[in-house]
Amino acid sequence: MPNQPERFRDTSLPIIERVKDLLSRLTIEEKIHLLSTHQLPVERLGIGEWYVGQEVARGYVSREKTEPSTVFPQPIGLASTFDPNLMEQLGEIAGEEARYYHRKDPKGHLMLWGPTVDPERDPRWGRTEEGYGEDPFLIGEMTTAYTQGMAGDHPTYRRVIPTLKHFCANNNEKERINCSSNVTPRTLREYYYRAFEASIVRGGTGSMMTAYNELNGVPACMNPDLKTLVKKQWGLEFIVTDGADFSQNVLAHHSHATHAEALAACLKNGNDVMTDEADMVAAAARDALDRGLLTEADIDRAVGNSLSGRFRLGEFDGDSCPYNTKPAETDTLLHRAVNRCAAMEQMCLLHNRGILPLQLQPDARVAVIGPLGNENYRDWYTGVSSYAVPILEGLRQQLGAENVLFDDGYSVVALQSVETGKYCTVSADGTLRAAAEQIGERETFLLHDWDFGSMNLRACCNGKYVTENGTYQAVSDTPYEWFIREWLKPEPYGDAMRFGSWHDRPMDIALQPDGTLRAVSHGKPTPDRLFRLVPVEDGVTRAAALAKQADVVILCLGNHPMQVARECYDRPDLELPAHQKNLLRAVQAANPNTVLTVVSSYPYALGEAMELLPAILYTTHAGPELGNAVADTLLGKNNPAARCPITWYRSAQDLPDIMEYDIISAERTYLYDTVEPLFPFGHGLSYSSFVYRDFTAEEKPEGMLFRLTVENTSQRDGDEVVQLYYRALHPRVKRPLRQLCGFQRVPVPANTAVPVTIFVPWYALEYYDVTQEKMLVEQGEYRFSAGASSADIRQELECTVSGEVIPPRNLSHSICIKNYDSKHGIEITLRFSYRKNDWYGCTNDWGGGFTFADADFAGYTKAELWAAAPCSQAGVAIYAGEQQLGSVEILPSRSMDDFQLYTIPLKPYTGQADLRLEITGMASVYRIQLG
């Protein structure tokens, strides 16, 4: 073989042939070292070291200050632009900058991790800022464009390979490593899976990362749908990677006893690359091969998918790949201009009683107040920008520094030891020591309290944050690491408090004999562990006094994206931090001309602010152009047109438990929720006013074509986001109350009417029919609505849509219990059987039942039921509607999925009715068939 030509380097051959040739040249040991994200070199074949994975949520992410990139607004903000054309431009920038850094270090940088497309059915999720909202159609359209821009349009080569995250039903951080998201096949296919499908089938996505969680009991990294659906039906071309969950199958999920067994399950179900340490993955692969759990063909399939991606990226092809030679730059003036456009387009005007845009006299004084006024924070999945403009700077650049006042609203405190009575002072090297008898500048700190145990102290003497660095020191520029060492977790104790450290395990901050502070193991609240926060100056009072001096106040509130809610931490509530709510009330009382600017990674419950304030402008942490975009919007240079891609609720009380993933039965998201929100999905105001008319529909072979006219009736040019929703009026099953199926961001000049055409492809109207186990368009009457939001409908029409007539369920075919139409009982769930590599239904001790609607009973005389009773005897009764046809006792079994076949005599019944299985006791049911 070594003497044969290296066909894998022949660019005239199809890539599939080149991959086969390279696989034939690799030893099994070399192959197993290509199963991890750190792929070792094969020097004898001239194959270099390779790394899979580089974050790209907000553009190319490097956290090195020497590697600047264009930092986009947070994805939840990009989603609010409703502008796929912009998304494609941003994708091109991200891809080009990845190529730029790849040339500096050609070991990777091209298999990018992002975008995150998990549908956000709960705004308390800690990673809300990473996603694109709650609607799968919007997510799909926006990320399809983004991935197309990243990947490029060459027929053979890819600029980069985007990797979707995190498949799937991944919308909570609490216990994410071993929790199970329990959903029905309908919810999976119509909601969670749909968001992933779009950019794989129609965009530039080539790879996918699985989630940490389980899906109805099976770890996501070994979900059989990876192979049968994502690869075989959707056509995912390259790799599936596990998102660091491989080792957790043994350590957290306990799905398998050994890493070898877990690796075999992952690879056989469609996973290809593991993010654990390369040596550990290789050891598991050797063990699996030795034990016969894997074959070399299994290894070849996974490694072949990975190599295919490397070929498409031009790794082996030199100048034959145009992306290897095309100029690539980073942080260019063009990139900055597009990014400023993105920051402006994601400005969302939530509320306005006419105060915006600001009409200021030449000598007007503006006060910027609040903790977000002079900050431009980064979140974890953020690159390093070469510049960053906070809101204060943006306004001062346009209005003059002398006309823009500022106060952050933070209170000033001193930290006093209960044991000694002395105050903590900041030494020359930043070390804190409880050594001062009096309070001076070195004994004062700005108190940053974000609630929920996230508190920071920032030394007034040097502007540095107090951080744990062996001892506690005021030496940190900003809280920004995977572990936030600046966290002080307060716990009240009488008139004092003790502080936990940044560790997510019991730790206390304790006074040492030399006066320094250290983190120690959690213990009794002895005096050395107790401190007092002594008030020095009240920030709310100070800010209110400043507000009185201004003609208008820009109140900047929101979140710190590295604290409270982020990866690993969900948000307990939707409320603003208590300090910020107090600031809002005081500033408004001092100056009613207060505009609230919310800078946040997620929605808040702002009902009180709506009542008190004349305007609310929302922006995400929008990157370096944040301050410029806010200033342009407040002053009317930018006419806002963004729309909420996620519902803003009035209260967390309007939400079910964060672990409730079945949006249909729980009536979650704007699709099913009947509770009136604060700001509905699609909401967003403009400085212009628009009228809709002449709404028509026409059926085409590929979908529905809608036309309407939108008129700008104001004196100001503006963009209008026309949104198209539909509802099936007489569906077979429960369908959404309204569902987005098309949208278009349309520039409309002042006093001008423009025609708008929106094409709705058939896939946008599909739902998952459990009787046939496929997505389809149901024939029938539909209502289509055009509007400015899901609740602001301007035009409607009803028409008959061609599609499939859903036949009665055929009971002579074997029916998997997971495909039920409805269920009843307490804790009725789907679980996964590794024996069957499939899901089954189960009840607990209280029993319950499953219903299969519209079944065709053809005088059947028996039923064959696969069932198990893992605790003790259970019973199953079979009904046609309300008529019982037969029953059986399920004998105790060895396990939940030790299914036995039970043949049940039935009373003949002819006609159409619901098939009901009524279960008493704890039982597992897998399949049923009548005959």
Coordinates of C-alpha atoms in Angstrom, one line a residue, residues 56-445:
V56 CA -18.7 31.4 17.1
A57 CA -21.8 32.5 18.9
R58 CA -21.1 36.2 18.4
G59 CA -18.5 36.0 15.7
Y60 CA -15.1 34.3 15.9
V61 CA -14.2 33.8 19.6
S62 CA -10.7 34.0 20.9
R63 CA -10.3 35.2 24.5
E64 CA -6.7 36.4 23.8
K65 CA -6.2 40.1 23.7
T66 CA -3.8 39.7 20.9
E67 CA -6.5 38.1 18.7
P68 CA -9.2 40.7 18.3
S69 CA -12.3 39.9 16.3
T70 CA -15.6 41.5 15.4
V71 CA -17.9 40.9 18.3
F72 CA -21.5 40.8 17.3
P73 CA -24.6 41.5 19.5
Q74 CA -25.7 38.6 21.5
P75 CA -27.7 36.0 19.4
I76 CA -31.0 36.7 21.2
G77 CA -30.5 40.3 19.9
L78 CA -29.6 39.2 16.4
A79 CA -32.8 37.2 16.3
S80 CA -34.7 40.3 17.2
T81 CA -33.6 41.9 13.9
F82 CA -35.7 39.5 11.9
D83 CA -33.2 40.1 9.1
P84 CA -31.7 37.0 7.4
N85 CA -29.8 39.2 5.0
L86 CA -27.9 40.8 7.8
M87 CA -27.3 37.3 9.4
E88 CA -25.7 36.1 6.2
Q89 CA -23.3 39.1 6.2
L90 CA -22.4 38.4 9.8
G91 CA -21.8 34.8 8.9
E92 CA -19.4 35.8 6.2
I93 CA -17.5 38.0 8.6
A94 CA -17.3 35.2 11.2
G95 CA -16.1 32.8 8.6
E96 CA -13.5 35.2 7.1
E97 CA -12.1 36.0 10.5
A98 CA -11.8 32.3 11.4
R99 CA -9.9 31.8 8.2
Y100 CA -7.6 34.7 9.2
Y101 CA -6.6 33.0 12.4
H102 CA -6.5 29.5 10.8
R103 CA -3.6 30.8 8.6
K104 CA -1.8 31.9 11.7
D105 CA -2.3 28.5 13.4
P106 CA -3.4 25.9 10.8
K107 CA -4.4 23.3 13.4
G108 CA -8.0 24.1 13.4
H109 CA -10.2 27.2 13.9
L110 CA -12.5 26.1 11.1
M111 CA -14.9 23.6 12.6
L112 CA -16.9 26.2 14.5
W113 CA -19.2 25.6 17.5
G114 CA -22.3 27.6 16.8
P115 CA -24.9 28.8 16.4
T116 CA -27.0 27.7 19.4
V117 CA -30.4 26.9 18.1
D118 CA -32.1 25.4 21.1
P119 CA -35.7 26.8 21.2
E120 CA -36.0 29.0 24.3
R121 CA -39.3 27.9 25.8
D122 CA -38.3 29.4 29.2
P123 CA -36.6 32.8 29.6
R124 CA -35.1 31.8 32.9
W125 CA -32.6 29.6 31.1
G126 CA -29.1 30.7 32.0
R127 CA -28.0 30.7 28.4
T128 CA -30.9 32.6 26.9
E129 CA -28.5 35.1 25.3
E130 CA -26.9 32.4 23.2
G131 CA -30.1 31.4 21.4
Y132 CA -32.5 32.8 18.8
G133 CA -35.7 32.9 20.7
E134 CA -38.7 30.6 21.2
D135 CA -40.0 30.1 17.7
P136 CA -38.4 27.3 15.6
F137 CA -39.3 28.9 12.3
L138 CA -37.6 32.1 13.2
I139 CA -34.6 30.2 14.6
G140 CA -34.4 28.2 11.4
E141 CA -34.5 31.1 9.0
M142 CA -32.0 33.3 10.9
T143 CA -29.5 30.5 11.5
T144 CA -29.9 29.1 8.0
A145 CA -28.7 32.5 6.7
Y146 CA -25.9 32.8 9.3
T147 CA -24.5 29.3 8.5
Q148 CA -24.8 30.0 4.8
G149 CA -22.7 33.1 5.2
M150 CA -20.1 31.2 7.3
A151 CA -19.8 28.2 5.0
G152 CA -19.6 30.1 1.7
D153 CA -21.1 29.2 -1.6
H154 CA -18.4 27.0 -3.3
P155 CA -19.7 23.7 -4.7
T156 CA -16.9 21.6 -3.2
Y157 CA -15.1 23.5 -0.4
R158 CA -16.3 25.2 2.8
R159 CA -15.0 28.4 4.2
V160 CA -15.8 26.9 7.7
I161 CA -18.1 24.3 9.0
P162 CA -20.7 25.5 11.5
T163 CA -21.8 23.2 14.2
L164 CA -25.3 23.5 15.7
K165 CA -25.7 23.4 19.5
H166 CA -27.2 21.5 21.5
F167 CA -29.3 18.6 20.2
C168 CA -31.7 18.8 21.8
A169 CA -34.4 20.0 24.4
N170 CA -31.6 21.8 26.2
N171 CA -33.1 24.8 28.0
N172 CA -32.1 24.5 31.6
E173 CA -28.7 24.6 33.4
K174 CA -29.8 23.2 36.8
E175 CA -28.7 19.5 36.9
R176 CA -28.2 19.7 33.1
I177 CA -25.5 17.0 33.2
N178 CA -27.9 14.2 34.3
C179 CA -31.4 15.6 34.0
S180 CA -33.9 14.2 31.4
S181 CA -36.0 16.4 29.1
N182 CA -39.2 14.5 28.8
V183 CA -41.1 15.3 25.6
T184 CA -43.5 13.6 23.1
P185 CA -42.5 12.8 19.5
R186 CA -44.8 15.6 18.4
T187 CA -43.1 18.1 20.5
L188 CA -39.7 16.9 19.5
R189 CA -40.4 17.0 15.7
E190 CA -42.5 20.1 15.6
Y191 CA -40.6 22.2 18.1
Y192 CA -37.2 21.1 19.2
Y193 CA -36.0 19.2 16.2
R194 CA -37.5 21.7 13.7
A195 CA -35.1 24.4 14.8
F196 CA -32.1 22.2 13.9
E197 CA -33.5 20.8 10.7
A198 CA -33.6 24.1 8.8
S199 CA -30.0 25.0 8.5
I200 CA -28.9 21.4 8.0
V201 CA -31.3 20.9 5.0
R202 CA -31.3 24.4 3.6
G203 CA -28.3 26.2 5.1
G204 CA -24.6 25.8 5.6
T205 CA -24.5 23.6 8.7
G206 CA -22.3 20.6 8.4
S207 CA -22.0 19.4 12.0
M208 CA -23.9 19.2 15.2
M209 CA -23.2 19.1 18.9
T210 CA -25.4 17.1 21.2
A211 CA -26.6 18.3 24.6
Y212 CA -25.6 17.3 28.1
N213 CA -29.1 16.2 29.1
E214 CA -31.0 13.0 28.5
L215 CA -34.0 12.9 26.2
N216 CA -36.7 10.8 27.7
G217 CA -34.1 8.8 29.6
V218 CA -31.3 8.4 26.9
P219 CA -28.2 10.6 27.0
A220 CA -28.5 13.0 24.0
C221 CA -25.1 11.9 22.7
M222 CA -26.5 8.4 21.9
N223 CA -30.0 9.4 20.8
P224 CA -30.8 7.0 17.9
D225 CA -32.4 9.9 15.9
L226 CA -28.8 11.2 15.3
K227 CA -28.4 8.4 12.9
T228 CA -31.9 7.6 11.6
L229 CA -33.1 11.2 11.3
V230 CA -30.3 13.8 11.4
K231 CA -27.9 11.9 9.1
K232 CA -30.1 9.6 7.0
Q233 CA -33.1 11.9 6.5
W234 CA -31.8 15.4 6.9
G235 CA -28.4 14.6 5.3
L236 CA -26.0 16.0 7.9
E237 CA -22.7 15.7 6.0
F238 CA -19.9 15.8 8.6
I239 CA -19.7 15.1 12.3
V240 CA -21.8 14.9 15.4
T241 CA -19.9 15.8 18.5
D242 CA -20.9 15.1 22.1
G243 CA -20.5 18.4 23.8
A244 CA -18.3 17.0 26.6
D245 CA -20.9 14.4 27.6
F246 CA -19.1 11.2 26.6
S247 CA -17.5 10.5 30.0
Q248 CA -20.6 11.7 31.8
N249 CA -22.5 8.7 30.4
V250 CA -20.6 6.7 33.0
L251 CA -20.0 9.4 35.7
A252 CA -23.3 11.3 35.7
H253 CA -26.0 9.5 33.6
H254 CA -24.9 6.1 34.7
S255 CA -26.3 4.8 31.4
H256 CA -23.3 2.4 31.0
A257 CA -20.8 0.7 33.3
T258 CA -17.7 1.5 31.2
H259 CA -16.5 4.1 28.8
A260 CA -16.1 1.4 26.2
E261 CA -19.8 0.6 26.3
A262 CA -20.7 4.3 26.2
L263 CA -18.5 4.9 23.2
A264 CA -20.0 2.0 21.4
A265 CA -23.5 3.3 22.0
C266 CA -22.5 6.8 20.8
L267 CA -20.8 5.7 17.6
K268 CA -23.5 3.1 16.7
N269 CA -26.2 5.8 17.1
G270 CA -24.5 8.4 14.9
N271 CA -22.0 10.3 17.1
D272 CA -18.5 10.7 15.7
V273 CA -16.2 12.8 17.8
M274 CA -15.8 13.0 21.6
T275 CA -14.7 16.2 23.4
D276 CA -13.1 14.3 26.3
E277 CA -9.3 13.9 26.5
A278 CA -7.9 12.2 23.4
D279 CA -6.0 9.5 25.5
M280 CA -9.2 8.6 27.4
V281 CA -11.3 8.3 24.2
A282 CA -8.6 6.2 22.6
A283 CA -8.4 3.9 25.6
A284 CA -12.2 3.4 25.5
A285 CA -12.0 2.7 21.8
R286 CA -9.4 0.0 22.2
D287 CA -11.4 -1.6 25.0
A288 CA -14.6 -1.5 22.9
L289 CA -12.7 -3.1 20.0
D290 CA -11.2 -5.8 22.2
R291 CA -14.6 -6.7 23.7
G292 CA -16.3 -6.8 20.3
L293 CA -18.5 -3.8 21.1
L294 CA -17.2 -1.9 18.1
T295 CA -15.8 -3.1 14.8
E296 CA -13.3 -1.3 12.6
A297 CA -16.2 -0.4 10.3
D298 CA -17.8 1.5 13.1
I299 CA -14.6 3.4 13.7
D300 CA -14.2 4.0 9.9
R301 CA -17.7 5.5 9.7
A302 CA -17.1 8.0 12.5
V303 CA -13.5 8.9 11.4
G304 CA -14.7 9.1 7.8
N305 CA -17.2 11.8 8.7
S306 CA -14.6 13.8 10.4
L307 CA -12.1 13.5 7.6
S308 CA -14.7 14.4 5.1
G309 CA -15.0 17.8 6.9
R310 CA -11.3 18.3 6.8
F311 CA -11.2 17.6 3.1
R312 CA -14.1 20.0 2.5
L313 CA -12.1 22.7 4.4
G314 CA -9.2 22.2 1.9
E315 CA -6.7 21.0 4.5
F316 CA -5.0 18.7 2.0
D317 CA -5.5 20.7 -1.2
G318 CA -3.4 23.8 -0.9
D319 CA -4.3 26.4 -3.5
S320 CA -6.9 24.2 -5.1
C321 CA -9.2 25.4 -2.3
P322 CA -10.2 29.0 -2.9
Y323 CA -10.6 29.7 0.8
N324 CA -6.9 28.8 1.3
T325 CA -5.9 31.7 -1.0
K326 CA -8.7 34.3 -0.7
P327 CA -7.7 37.3 1.3
A328 CA -9.0 37.2 4.9
E329 CA -8.8 39.9 7.5
T330 CA -10.2 40.6 10.9
D331 CA -11.7 43.7 12.6
T332 CA -11.8 45.7 9.4
L333 CA -13.7 49.0 8.8
L334 CA -16.2 47.1 6.7
H335 CA -16.7 44.5 9.5
R336 CA -17.2 47.4 12.0
A337 CA -19.8 49.1 9.7
V338 CA -21.8 45.9 9.3
N339 CA -21.5 45.3 13.1
R340 CA -22.8 48.8 13.9
C341 CA -25.8 48.1 11.6
A342 CA -26.4 44.9 13.5
A343 CA -26.3 46.7 16.9
M344 CA -28.8 49.3 15.6
E345 CA -31.1 46.7 14.0
Q346 CA -31.4 44.8 17.3
M347 CA -32.6 47.9 19.2
C348 CA -36.1 47.0 20.4
L349 CA -38.5 49.8 21.5
L350 CA -40.8 48.1 24.0
H351 CA -42.8 51.0 25.2
N352 CA -43.1 54.7 24.2
R353 CA -45.6 57.4 25.2
G354 CA -44.0 59.9 22.8
I355 CA -40.9 60.9 24.6
L356 CA -38.7 59.1 22.1
P357 CA -36.9 60.1 19.9
L358 CA -35.6 62.7 22.3
Q359 CA -36.2 66.3 21.2
L360 CA -33.4 68.2 23.1
Q361 CA -32.6 71.8 23.2
P362 CA -29.0 72.8 22.5
D363 CA -28.3 73.4 26.2
A364 CA -30.2 70.4 27.5
R365 CA -28.6 68.3 30.2
V366 CA -28.9 64.5 30.0
A367 CA -28.2 62.3 33.0
V368 CA -27.0 58.7 32.3
I369 CA -27.8 56.8 35.5
G370 CA -27.4 53.1 36.5
P371 CA -25.0 50.2 36.7
L372 CA -25.1 49.6 32.9
G373 CA -24.5 53.2 31.9
N374 CA -20.8 53.1 31.7
E375 CA -20.1 49.4 31.0
N376 CA -19.8 47.3 27.9
Y377 CA -19.8 43.8 29.3
R378 CA -18.7 40.6 27.6
D379 CA -20.4 37.2 28.1
W380 CA -18.6 33.9 28.1
Y381 CA -19.0 33.2 24.4
T382 CA -17.5 36.5 23.3
G383 CA -14.3 37.3 21.5
V384 CA -12.1 40.3 22.2
S385 CA -12.9 43.5 20.5
S386 CA -10.3 46.2 19.8
Y387 CA -12.7 48.8 21.2
A388 CA -15.9 49.1 23.2
V389 CA -18.3 52.0 23.5
P390 CA -20.6 52.1 26.5
I391 CA -23.8 54.1 26.5
L392 CA -22.3 57.1 28.4
E393 CA -19.5 57.5 25.8
G394 CA -21.9 57.1 22.9
L395 CA -24.1 59.9 24.2
R396 CA -21.2 62.2 25.1
Q397 CA -19.7 61.8 21.6
Q398 CA -23.0 63.2 20.2
L399 CA -24.1 65.6 22.8
G400 CA -20.8 66.8 24.3
A401 CA -19.3 65.5 27.6
E402 CA -20.3 68.7 29.4
N403 CA -24.0 68.0 28.6
V404 CA -24.1 64.4 29.8
L405 CA -24.0 63.7 33.5
F406 CA -23.4 60.3 35.0
D407 CA -23.9 58.2 38.2
D408 CA -23.8 54.5 38.4
G409 CA -26.2 54.4 41.3
Y410 CA -24.0 52.0 43.4
S411 CA -23.8 52.5 47.1
V412 CA -20.5 52.9 48.9
V413 CA -19.8 50.6 51.8
A414 CA -17.1 49.6 54.2
L415 CA -16.4 46.0 55.2
Q416 CA -16.0 45.5 59.0
S417 CA -14.8 42.4 60.8
V418 CA -17.1 41.3 63.6
E419 CA -14.2 39.6 65.4
T420 CA -11.9 42.7 65.6
G421 CA -14.2 45.6 64.7
K422 CA -11.6 46.8 62.2
Y423 CA -12.3 47.8 58.6
C424 CA -10.9 46.0 55.6
T425 CA -8.4 48.2 53.9
V426 CA -6.8 47.8 50.5
S427 CA -3.0 47.5 50.7
A428 CA -0.6 48.8 48.1
D429 CA -0.6 45.4 46.4
G430 CA -4.4 45.2 46.6
T431 CA -4.5 42.7 49.5
L432 CA -7.4 43.2 51.9
R433 CA -6.6 43.4 55.6
A434 CA -8.9 44.0 58.4
A435 CA -6.6 46.6 60.0
A436 CA -8.2 50.1 59.8
E437 CA -9.8 51.8 62.8
Q438 CA -11.4 54.5 60.6
I439 CA -13.1 54.6 57.2
G440 CA -11.1 56.4 54.5
E441 CA -10.9 56.0 50.7
R442 CA -8.9 52.7 51.0
E443 CA -11.7 51.3 53.2
T444 CA -14.5 52.0 50.8
F445 CA -16.1 49.8 48.1

